[in-house]
Amino acid sequence: MRPAYIVGILLIVAVIVAVVWWQGAGEDPAREDVTTAAEAGEVTPPPAVAPALEPAAAAPSPASEPIATTAVEPPPVVLPELPASDAFVLTQIEPWSLPETWLQRDELLSRATVVLVNAAAGKVPARQVSFLVPGEAYPAQKVGEQYYVDPAGFSRYDAYLDTLTAIEPAQLADFLRLVDPLLVQALAQLGEHRSPQALVRDTIARIESLQPLSAAPESTELLRESVLYTYADPQLEALPDLDKQLLRIGPDNLSRLKLYMSELKKEYRLD
């Protein structure tokens, strides 16, 4: 197998684009210029006031009177041009305090669409996500002359799933809808005319249908005919690259990813 990449398109989109819902900076509503009668040169004498026979009732305290408020709609978001969209994206990801090594990229949305197209086809765009390779080597257990998947290696992906699940699915769906015109442009540059929604739907369906590896030791045999491992089970080895890489995150993390995808599908209205 190739080096283990953390994959799953929404995880990649979340990391590369670092999804944050665009709130927009609020602006004060425009104030009308009001000209008083005195300023206009029109002075009207005050009406005569009859003598008061009894003290007038105290006026209610301003604090006791309800103050009418008017909700101010945030200004509409003006999307940048696709080639100039990185600054827009980086502004949005700042609150997440992501590692600098994740942010030192360019053409962020274009990269995300490359990952999206490949993920929907069951492929792994290694060059696009190479910076997400876990620091630890892929572990394997050796029993006699046989190699097996080491369940201890599943925890290498915990932090990536933590990053994803910290983002509300509704926020991710809102962001994808917000940048949809830019994603459509980036897909067209790849010669891809399917919508972002269709590609995300295909990727989520792939993730939901994947059966996890057993967490039991010595349950999944590996072959090491070179420096890379392959699955001894021909059915596992015949799986698309994306599926095989997703198996490496382990059954618990795969369950977390499936649950998140289910929520995202609902928020993104893909049902």
PDB file of C-alpha atoms in Angstrom:
ATOM      1  CA  MET A   1       0.000   0.000   0.000  1.00  0.00           C
ATOM      2  CA  ARG A   2       1.054   3.563  -0.447  1.00  0.00           C
ATOM      3  CA  PRO A   3       1.808   5.710   2.633  1.00  0.00           C
ATOM      4  CA  ALA A   4      -1.290   6.195   4.705  1.00  0.00           C
ATOM      5  CA  TYR A   5      -3.130   9.392   3.805  1.00  0.00           C
ATOM      6  CA  ILE A   6      -6.036  10.646   5.825  1.00  0.00           C
ATOM      7  CA  VAL A   7      -8.759  10.775   3.264  1.00  0.00           C
ATOM      8  CA  GLY A   8     -12.503  11.160   2.969  1.00  0.00           C
ATOM      9  CA  ILE A   9     -13.456  14.174   0.930  1.00  0.00           C
ATOM     10  CA  LEU A  10     -15.251  16.089   3.631  1.00  0.00           C
ATOM     11  CA  LEU A  11     -12.321  15.664   5.970  1.00  0.00           C
ATOM     12  CA  ILE A  12     -10.021  16.942   3.238  1.00  0.00           C
ATOM     13  CA  VAL A  13     -12.329  19.832   2.407  1.00  0.00           C
ATOM     14  CA  ALA A  14     -12.558  20.664   6.076  1.00  0.00           C
ATOM     15  CA  VAL A  15      -8.792  20.635   6.459  1.00  0.00           C
ATOM     16  CA  ILE A  16      -7.819  22.327   3.203  1.00  0.00           C
ATOM     17  CA  VAL A  17     -10.626  24.845   3.184  1.00  0.00           C
ATOM     18  CA  ALA A  18     -10.938  24.756   7.012  1.00  0.00           C
ATOM     19  CA  VAL A  19     -14.641  25.287   6.842  1.00  0.00           C
ATOM     20  CA  VAL A  20     -15.979  28.319   8.707  1.00  0.00           C
ATOM     21  CA  TRP A  21     -19.403  29.796   8.038  1.00  0.00           C
ATOM     22  CA  TRP A  22     -19.061  33.281   6.591  1.00  0.00           C
ATOM     23  CA  GLN A  23     -20.770  35.598   9.034  1.00  0.00           C
ATOM     24  CA  GLY A  24     -19.823  38.846   7.331  1.00  0.00           C
ATOM     25  CA  ALA A  25     -18.900  42.033   9.158  1.00  0.00           C
ATOM     26  CA  GLY A  26     -21.940  43.931  10.418  1.00  0.00           C
ATOM     27  CA  GLU A  27     -22.456  47.486   9.275  1.00  0.00           C
ATOM     28  CA  ASP A  28     -24.468  50.263  10.916  1.00  0.00           C
ATOM     29  CA  PRO A  29     -27.691  50.961   9.029  1.00  0.00           C
ATOM     30  CA  ALA A  30     -27.622  54.172   7.032  1.00  0.00           C
ATOM     31  CA  ARG A  31     -29.082  57.127   8.923  1.00  0.00           C
ATOM     32  CA  GLU A  32     -31.463  59.530   7.247  1.00  0.00           C
ATOM     33  CA  ASP A  33     -30.600  63.261   7.269  1.00  0.00           C
ATOM     34  CA  VAL A  34     -33.390  64.950   9.198  1.00  0.00           C
ATOM     35  CA  THR A  35     -33.970  68.733   8.889  1.00  0.00           C
ATOM     36  CA  THR A  36     -35.884  70.266  11.799  1.00  0.00           C
ATOM     37  CA  ALA A  37     -38.487  72.995  11.378  1.00  0.00           C
ATOM     38  CA  ALA A  38     -36.197  75.496  13.118  1.00  0.00           C
ATOM     39  CA  GLU A  39     -33.379  74.688  10.692  1.00  0.00           C
ATOM     40  CA  ALA A  40     -35.791  75.240   7.820  1.00  0.00           C
ATOM     41  CA  GLY A  41     -36.697  78.706   9.164  1.00  0.00           C
ATOM     42  CA  GLU A  42     -40.220  77.751  10.176  1.00  0.00           C
ATOM     43  CA  VAL A  43     -41.010  78.671  13.772  1.00  0.00           C
ATOM     44  CA  THR A  44     -44.427  77.853  15.235  1.00  0.00           C
ATOM     45  CA  PRO A  45     -45.380  79.434  18.582  1.00  0.00           C
ATOM     46  CA  PRO A  46     -46.054  76.911  21.290  1.00  0.00           C
ATOM     47  CA  PRO A  47     -49.725  76.439  22.245  1.00  0.00           C
ATOM     48  CA  ALA A  48     -51.049  78.072  25.411  1.00  0.00           C
ATOM     49  CA  VAL A  49     -50.994  75.814  28.434  1.00  0.00           C
ATOM     50  CA  ALA A  50     -53.853  75.950  31.001  1.00  0.00           C
ATOM     51  CA  PRO A  51     -52.830  76.183  34.661  1.00  0.00           C
ATOM     52  CA  ALA A  52     -52.520  72.805  36.249  1.00  0.00           C
ATOM     53  CA  LEU A  53     -54.881  72.229  39.186  1.00  0.00           C
ATOM     54  CA  GLU A  54     -53.060  69.131  40.357  1.00  0.00           C
ATOM     55  CA  PRO A  55     -49.483  67.999  40.033  1.00  0.00           C
ATOM     56  CA  ALA A  56     -49.002  66.120  36.821  1.00  0.00           C
ATOM     57  CA  ALA A  57     -48.349  62.430  37.105  1.00  0.00           C
ATOM     58  CA  ALA A  58     -44.713  61.540  36.835  1.00  0.00           C
ATOM     59  CA  ALA A  59     -43.698  60.490  33.391  1.00  0.00           C
ATOM     60  CA  PRO A  60     -42.738  56.843  33.168  1.00  0.00           C
ATOM     61  CA  SER A  61     -39.048  56.166  33.441  1.00  0.00           C
ATOM     62  CA  PRO A  62     -37.410  55.626  30.068  1.00  0.00           C
ATOM     63  CA  ALA A  63     -36.034  52.393  31.429  1.00  0.00           C
ATOM     64  CA  SER A  64     -39.568  51.105  31.925  1.00  0.00           C
ATOM     65  CA  GLU A  65     -40.606  51.746  28.346  1.00  0.00           C
ATOM     66  CA  PRO A  66     -39.948  49.016  25.790  1.00  0.00           C
ATOM     67  CA  ILE A  67     -37.423  50.025  23.193  1.00  0.00           C
ATOM     68  CA  ALA A  68     -38.283  49.030  19.681  1.00  0.00           C
ATOM     69  CA  THR A  69     -35.397  47.322  17.913  1.00  0.00           C
ATOM     70  CA  THR A  70     -35.001  46.478  14.293  1.00  0.00           C
ATOM     71  CA  ALA A  71     -33.000  43.442  13.264  1.00  0.00           C
ATOM     72  CA  VAL A  72     -30.165  44.383  10.979  1.00  0.00           C
ATOM     73  CA  GLU A  73     -29.518  41.903   8.231  1.00  0.00           C
ATOM     74  CA  PRO A  74     -25.830  41.216   7.622  1.00  0.00           C
ATOM     75  CA  PRO A  75     -24.590  42.559   4.322  1.00  0.00           C
ATOM     76  CA  PRO A  76     -24.598  40.041   1.479  1.00  0.00           C
ATOM     77  CA  VAL A  77     -21.352  38.192   0.920  1.00  0.00           C
ATOM     78  CA  VAL A  78     -19.543  39.123  -2.253  1.00  0.00           C
ATOM     79  CA  LEU A  79     -17.471  36.169  -3.388  1.00  0.00           C
ATOM     80  CA  PRO A  80     -14.023  36.875  -4.800  1.00  0.00           C
ATOM     81  CA  GLU A  81     -12.855  35.680  -8.174  1.00  0.00           C
ATOM     82  CA  LEU A  82     -11.623  32.086  -8.046  1.00  0.00           C
ATOM     83  CA  PRO A  83      -7.918  32.944  -8.665  1.00  0.00           C
ATOM     84  CA  ALA A  84      -8.063  35.458  -5.802  1.00  0.00           C
ATOM     85  CA  SER A  85     -10.096  33.340  -3.383  1.00  0.00           C
ATOM     86  CA  ASP A  86      -7.259  32.186  -1.111  1.00  0.00           C
ATOM     87  CA  ALA A  87      -7.340  35.341   1.019  1.00  0.00           C
ATOM     88  CA  PHE A  88     -11.097  34.885   1.458  1.00  0.00           C
ATOM     89  CA  VAL A  89     -10.582  31.289   2.570  1.00  0.00           C
ATOM     90  CA  LEU A  90      -7.716  32.114   4.914  1.00  0.00           C
ATOM     91  CA  THR A  91      -9.785  34.824   6.572  1.00  0.00           C
ATOM     92  CA  GLN A  92     -12.451  32.251   7.320  1.00  0.00           C
ATOM     93  CA  ILE A  93     -10.120  29.599   8.733  1.00  0.00           C
ATOM     94  CA  GLU A  94      -8.322  31.906  11.142  1.00  0.00           C
ATOM     95  CA  PRO A  95     -10.598  31.169  14.148  1.00  0.00           C
ATOM     96  CA  TRP A  96      -9.743  27.467  13.923  1.00  0.00           C
ATOM     97  CA  SER A  97      -6.034  27.983  14.736  1.00  0.00           C
ATOM     98  CA  LEU A  98      -4.988  25.211  12.370  1.00  0.00           C
ATOM     99  CA  PRO A  99      -1.310  24.228  12.102  1.00  0.00           C
ATOM    100  CA  GLU A 100       0.628  26.523   9.811  1.00  0.00           C
ATOM    101  CA  THR A 101       1.778  23.564   7.714  1.00  0.00           C
ATOM    102  CA  TRP A 102      -1.856  22.975   6.762  1.00  0.00           C
ATOM    103  CA  LEU A 103      -2.321  26.566   5.685  1.00  0.00           C
ATOM    104  CA  GLN A 104       0.762  27.082   3.560  1.00  0.00           C
ATOM    105  CA  ARG A 105      -0.987  26.125   0.332  1.00  0.00           C
ATOM    106  CA  ASP A 106      -2.271  28.018  -2.648  1.00  0.00           C
ATOM    107  CA  GLU A 107      -5.302  27.579  -4.910  1.00  0.00           C
ATOM    108  CA  LEU A 108      -7.200  26.108  -1.977  1.00  0.00           C
ATOM    109  CA  LEU A 109     -10.588  25.685  -3.627  1.00  0.00           C
ATOM    110  CA  SER A 110      -9.048  24.298  -6.803  1.00  0.00           C
ATOM    111  CA  ARG A 111      -7.149  21.760  -4.721  1.00  0.00           C
ATOM    112  CA  ALA A 112     -10.358  20.847  -2.923  1.00  0.00           C
ATOM    113  CA  THR A 113     -12.137  20.131  -6.214  1.00  0.00           C
ATOM    114  CA  VAL A 114      -9.271  17.883  -7.364  1.00  0.00           C
ATOM    115  CA  VAL A 115      -9.703  15.913  -4.154  1.00  0.00           C
ATOM    116  CA  LEU A 116     -13.472  15.876  -4.585  1.00  0.00           C
ATOM    117  CA  VAL A 117     -13.393  14.514  -8.141  1.00  0.00           C
ATOM    118  CA  ASN A 118     -10.857  11.855  -7.213  1.00  0.00           C
ATOM    119  CA  ALA A 119     -12.671  10.825  -4.032  1.00  0.00           C
ATOM    120  CA  ALA A 120     -15.961  10.385  -5.856  1.00  0.00           C
ATOM    121  CA  ALA A 121     -14.123   8.014  -8.227  1.00  0.00           C
ATOM    122  CA  GLY A 122     -12.494   6.090  -5.370  1.00  0.00           C
ATOM    123  CA  LYS A 123      -9.041   7.521  -6.015  1.00  0.00           C
ATOM    124  CA  VAL A 124      -6.518   9.228  -3.751  1.00  0.00           C
ATOM    125  CA  PRO A 125      -4.833  12.371  -5.127  1.00  0.00           C
ATOM    126  CA  ALA A 126      -1.611  11.765  -3.217  1.00  0.00           C
ATOM    127  CA  ARG A 127       0.103  14.972  -4.320  1.00  0.00           C
ATOM    128  CA  GLN A 128      -2.792  17.112  -3.130  1.00  0.00           C
ATOM    129  CA  VAL A 129      -2.927  15.605   0.363  1.00  0.00           C
ATOM    130  CA  SER A 130       0.672  14.543   0.964  1.00  0.00           C
ATOM    131  CA  PHE A 131       1.052  17.131   3.735  1.00  0.00           C
ATOM    132  CA  LEU A 132      -1.519  15.188   5.783  1.00  0.00           C
ATOM    133  CA  VAL A 133       0.576  12.026   6.014  1.00  0.00           C
ATOM    134  CA  PRO A 134       0.751  10.885   9.662  1.00  0.00           C
ATOM    135  CA  GLY A 135       4.191  11.338  11.161  1.00  0.00           C
ATOM    136  CA  GLU A 136       4.416   7.772  12.425  1.00  0.00           C
ATOM    137  CA  ALA A 137       5.263   4.863  10.135  1.00  0.00           C
ATOM    138  CA  TYR A 138       2.508   2.421   9.240  1.00  0.00           C
ATOM    139  CA  PRO A 139       2.576  -0.247  11.960  1.00  0.00           C
ATOM    140  CA  ALA A 140       2.230  -3.949  11.299  1.00  0.00           C
ATOM    141  CA  GLN A 141       2.426  -6.935  13.605  1.00  0.00           C
ATOM    142  CA  LYS A 142       4.738  -9.777  12.635  1.00  0.00           C
ATOM    143  CA  VAL A 143       3.774 -13.205  13.881  1.00  0.00           C
ATOM    144  CA  GLY A 144       6.201 -15.815  12.673  1.00  0.00           C
ATOM    145  CA  GLU A 145       6.517 -15.139   8.950  1.00  0.00           C
ATOM    146  CA  GLN A 146       3.137 -13.430   8.639  1.00  0.00           C
ATOM    147  CA  TYR A 147       2.272  -9.741   8.908  1.00  0.00           C
ATOM    148  CA  TYR A 148      -1.020  -8.409  10.231  1.00  0.00           C
ATOM    149  CA  VAL A 149      -2.713  -5.037  10.576  1.00  0.00           C
ATOM    150  CA  ASP A 150      -1.775  -3.556  13.940  1.00  0.00           C
ATOM    151  CA  PRO A 151      -4.867  -1.997  15.585  1.00  0.00           C
ATOM    152  CA  ALA A 152      -2.549   0.341  17.486  1.00  0.00           C
ATOM    153  CA  GLY A 153      -2.083   2.220  14.217  1.00  0.00           C
ATOM    154  CA  PHE A 154      -5.716   3.311  14.093  1.00  0.00           C
ATOM    155  CA  SER A 155      -5.139   5.977  16.732  1.00  0.00           C
ATOM    156  CA  ARG A 156      -2.848   7.888  14.353  1.00  0.00           C
ATOM    157  CA  TYR A 157      -6.007   9.260  12.760  1.00  0.00           C
ATOM    158  CA  ASP A 158      -7.851  10.309  15.912  1.00  0.00           C
ATOM    159  CA  ALA A 159      -6.699  13.927  15.697  1.00  0.00           C
ATOM    160  CA  TYR A 160      -7.890  14.242  12.096  1.00  0.00           C
ATOM    161  CA  LEU A 161     -11.362  13.003  13.018  1.00  0.00           C
ATOM    162  CA  ASP A 162     -11.332  15.357  15.995  1.00  0.00           C
ATOM    163  CA  THR A 163     -10.656  18.230  13.577  1.00  0.00           C
ATOM    164  CA  LEU A 164     -13.550  17.237  11.371  1.00  0.00           C
ATOM    165  CA  THR A 165     -16.132  16.527  14.052  1.00  0.00           C
ATOM    166  CA  ALA A 166     -15.347  19.829  15.797  1.00  0.00           C
ATOM    167  CA  ILE A 167     -16.980  21.532  12.808  1.00  0.00           C
ATOM    168  CA  GLU A 168     -20.759  21.485  12.923  1.00  0.00           C
ATOM    169  CA  PRO A 169     -22.185  19.663   9.873  1.00  0.00           C
ATOM    170  CA  ALA A 170     -24.539  22.594   9.364  1.00  0.00           C
ATOM    171  CA  GLN A 171     -21.556  24.950   9.139  1.00  0.00           C
ATOM    172  CA  LEU A 172     -19.869  22.726   6.597  1.00  0.00           C
ATOM    173  CA  ALA A 173     -23.043  22.510   4.528  1.00  0.00           C
ATOM    174  CA  ASP A 174     -23.504  26.284   4.704  1.00  0.00           C
ATOM    175  CA  PHE A 175     -19.957  26.849   3.560  1.00  0.00           C
ATOM    176  CA  LEU A 176     -20.264  24.451   0.649  1.00  0.00           C
ATOM    177  CA  ARG A 177     -23.417  26.242  -0.455  1.00  0.00           C
ATOM    178  CA  LEU A 178     -21.700  29.613  -0.064  1.00  0.00           C
ATOM    179  CA  VAL A 179     -18.697  28.756  -2.230  1.00  0.00           C
ATOM    180  CA  ASP A 180     -20.707  26.639  -4.647  1.00  0.00           C
ATOM    181  CA  PRO A 181     -20.224  29.106  -7.572  1.00  0.00           C
ATOM    182  CA  LEU A 182     -16.462  29.009  -7.061  1.00  0.00           C
ATOM    183  CA  LEU A 183     -16.414  25.214  -6.793  1.00  0.00           C
ATOM    184  CA  VAL A 184     -18.425  24.974 -10.016  1.00  0.00           C
ATOM    185  CA  GLN A 185     -15.843  27.181 -11.755  1.00  0.00           C
ATOM    186  CA  ALA A 186     -12.962  25.090 -10.425  1.00  0.00           C
ATOM    187  CA  LEU A 187     -14.670  21.867 -11.524  1.00  0.00           C
ATOM    188  CA  ALA A 188     -15.249  23.289 -15.001  1.00  0.00           C
ATOM    189  CA  GLN A 189     -11.522  23.991 -15.262  1.00  0.00           C
ATOM    190  CA  LEU A 190     -10.981  20.268 -14.666  1.00  0.00           C
ATOM    191  CA  GLY A 191     -13.482  19.415 -17.402  1.00  0.00           C
ATOM    192  CA  GLU A 192     -15.905  18.150 -14.741  1.00  0.00           C
ATOM    193  CA  HIS A 193     -19.508  19.194 -15.241  1.00  0.00           C
ATOM    194  CA  ARG A 194     -21.110  17.328 -12.375  1.00  0.00           C
ATOM    195  CA  SER A 195     -22.213  19.538  -9.503  1.00  0.00           C
ATOM    196  CA  PRO A 196     -20.361  19.688  -6.186  1.00  0.00           C
ATOM    197  CA  GLN A 197     -23.486  18.231  -4.571  1.00  0.00           C
ATOM    198  CA  ALA A 198     -23.433  15.199  -6.877  1.00  0.00           C
ATOM    199  CA  LEU A 199     -19.758  14.552  -6.195  1.00  0.00           C
ATOM    200  CA  VAL A 200     -20.190  14.892  -2.433  1.00  0.00           C
ATOM    201  CA  ARG A 201     -23.211  12.567  -2.585  1.00  0.00           C
ATOM    202  CA  ASP A 202     -21.176   9.913  -4.433  1.00  0.00           C
ATOM    203  CA  THR A 203     -18.332  10.187  -1.932  1.00  0.00           C
ATOM    204  CA  ILE A 204     -20.611   9.926   1.084  1.00  0.00           C
ATOM    205  CA  ALA A 205     -22.307   6.867  -0.443  1.00  0.00           C
ATOM    206  CA  ARG A 206     -18.881   5.261  -0.855  1.00  0.00           C
ATOM    207  CA  ILE A 207     -17.991   5.938   2.771  1.00  0.00           C
ATOM    208  CA  GLU A 208     -21.337   4.685   4.074  1.00  0.00           C
ATOM    209  CA  SER A 209     -21.046   1.400   2.179  1.00  0.00           C
ATOM    210  CA  LEU A 210     -17.535   0.599   3.419  1.00  0.00           C
ATOM    211  CA  GLN A 211     -17.231  -2.275   5.882  1.00  0.00           C
ATOM    212  CA  PRO A 212     -14.518  -1.669   8.501  1.00  0.00           C
ATOM    213  CA  LEU A 213     -11.643  -3.972   9.248  1.00  0.00           C
ATOM    214  CA  SER A 214     -11.840  -5.970  12.436  1.00  0.00           C
ATOM    215  CA  ALA A 215     -10.062  -4.388  15.392  1.00  0.00           C
ATOM    216  CA  ALA A 216      -9.008  -7.827  16.622  1.00  0.00           C
ATOM    217  CA  PRO A 217      -5.252  -8.515  16.402  1.00  0.00           C
ATOM    218  CA  GLU A 218      -4.128 -10.947  13.720  1.00  0.00           C
ATOM    219  CA  SER A 219      -7.440 -10.625  11.908  1.00  0.00           C
ATOM    220  CA  THR A 220      -6.269  -8.938   8.717  1.00  0.00           C
ATOM    221  CA  GLU A 221      -3.190 -10.406   7.096  1.00  0.00           C
ATOM    222  CA  LEU A 222      -0.779  -8.295   5.079  1.00  0.00           C
ATOM    223  CA  LEU A 223       1.771  -9.199   2.457  1.00  0.00           C
ATOM    224  CA  ARG A 224       5.124  -7.462   2.173  1.00  0.00           C
ATOM    225  CA  GLU A 225       6.560  -8.327  -1.181  1.00  0.00           C
ATOM    226  CA  SER A 226       8.454  -5.011  -1.269  1.00  0.00           C
ATOM    227  CA  VAL A 227       8.764  -2.035   1.077  1.00  0.00           C
ATOM    228  CA  LEU A 228       4.995  -1.574   0.881  1.00  0.00           C
ATOM    229  CA  TYR A 229       2.267  -3.690   2.428  1.00  0.00           C
ATOM    230  CA  THR A 230      -0.680  -5.126   0.546  1.00  0.00           C
ATOM    231  CA  TYR A 231      -3.707  -6.994   1.820  1.00  0.00           C
ATOM    232  CA  ALA A 232      -3.434 -10.751   1.646  1.00  0.00           C
ATOM    233  CA  ASP A 233      -7.182 -10.974   1.042  1.00  0.00           C
ATOM    234  CA  PRO A 234      -7.599 -10.410  -2.723  1.00  0.00           C
ATOM    235  CA  GLN A 235     -11.038  -8.873  -2.205  1.00  0.00           C
ATOM    236  CA  LEU A 236      -9.606  -6.234   0.130  1.00  0.00           C
ATOM    237  CA  GLU A 237      -6.664  -5.555  -2.154  1.00  0.00           C
ATOM    238  CA  ALA A 238      -9.012  -5.139  -5.110  1.00  0.00           C
ATOM    239  CA  LEU A 239     -10.879  -2.292  -3.395  1.00  0.00           C
ATOM    240  CA  PRO A 240     -10.439   1.227  -4.802  1.00  0.00           C
ATOM    241  CA  ASP A 241      -7.510   3.140  -3.335  1.00  0.00           C
ATOM    242  CA  LEU A 242      -9.753   5.486  -1.366  1.00  0.00           C
ATOM    243  CA  ASP A 243     -11.572   2.597   0.281  1.00  0.00           C
ATOM    244  CA  LYS A 244      -8.313   0.917   1.265  1.00  0.00           C
ATOM    245  CA  GLN A 245      -6.962   4.121   2.746  1.00  0.00           C
ATOM    246  CA  LEU A 246     -10.166   4.711   4.695  1.00  0.00           C
ATOM    247  CA  LEU A 247      -9.902   1.230   6.189  1.00  0.00           C
ATOM    248  CA  ARG A 248      -6.660   2.331   7.786  1.00  0.00           C
ATOM    249  CA  ILE A 249      -8.376   4.807  10.081  1.00  0.00           C
ATOM    250  CA  GLY A 250      -9.879   1.887  12.008  1.00  0.00           C
ATOM    251  CA  PRO A 251     -13.446   0.815  12.808  1.00  0.00           C
ATOM    252  CA  ASP A 252     -14.057   3.409  15.532  1.00  0.00           C
ATOM    253  CA  ASN A 253     -12.893   6.345  13.436  1.00  0.00           C
ATOM    254  CA  LEU A 254     -14.757   5.006  10.419  1.00  0.00           C
ATOM    255  CA  SER A 255     -17.925   4.891  12.528  1.00  0.00           C
ATOM    256  CA  ARG A 256     -17.313   8.488  13.578  1.00  0.00           C
ATOM    257  CA  LEU A 257     -16.818   9.481   9.950  1.00  0.00           C
ATOM    258  CA  LYS A 258     -19.998   7.698   8.844  1.00  0.00           C
ATOM    259  CA  LEU A 259     -22.023   9.383  11.576  1.00  0.00           C
ATOM    260  CA  TYR A 260     -20.672  12.774  10.552  1.00  0.00           C
ATOM    261  CA  MET A 261     -21.398  12.079   6.891  1.00  0.00           C
ATOM    262  CA  SER A 262     -24.961  11.130   7.783  1.00  0.00           C
ATOM    263  CA  GLU A 263     -25.465  14.468   9.532  1.00  0.00           C
ATOM    264  CA  LEU A 264     -23.802  16.354   6.713  1.00  0.00           C
ATOM    265  CA  LYS A 265     -25.996  14.650   4.123  1.00  0.00           C
ATOM    266  CA  LYS A 266     -29.056  15.872   6.012  1.00  0.00           C
ATOM    267  CA  GLU A 267     -27.740  19.440   6.423  1.00  0.00           C
ATOM    268  CA  TYR A 268     -26.528  19.600   2.809  1.00  0.00           C
ATOM    269  CA  ARG A 269     -29.949  18.312   1.726  1.00  0.00           C
ATOM    270  CA  LEU A 270     -28.585  15.380  -0.233  1.00  0.00           C
ATOM    271  CA  ASP A 271     -31.309  12.897   0.771  1.00  0.00           C
TER     272      ASP A 271
END
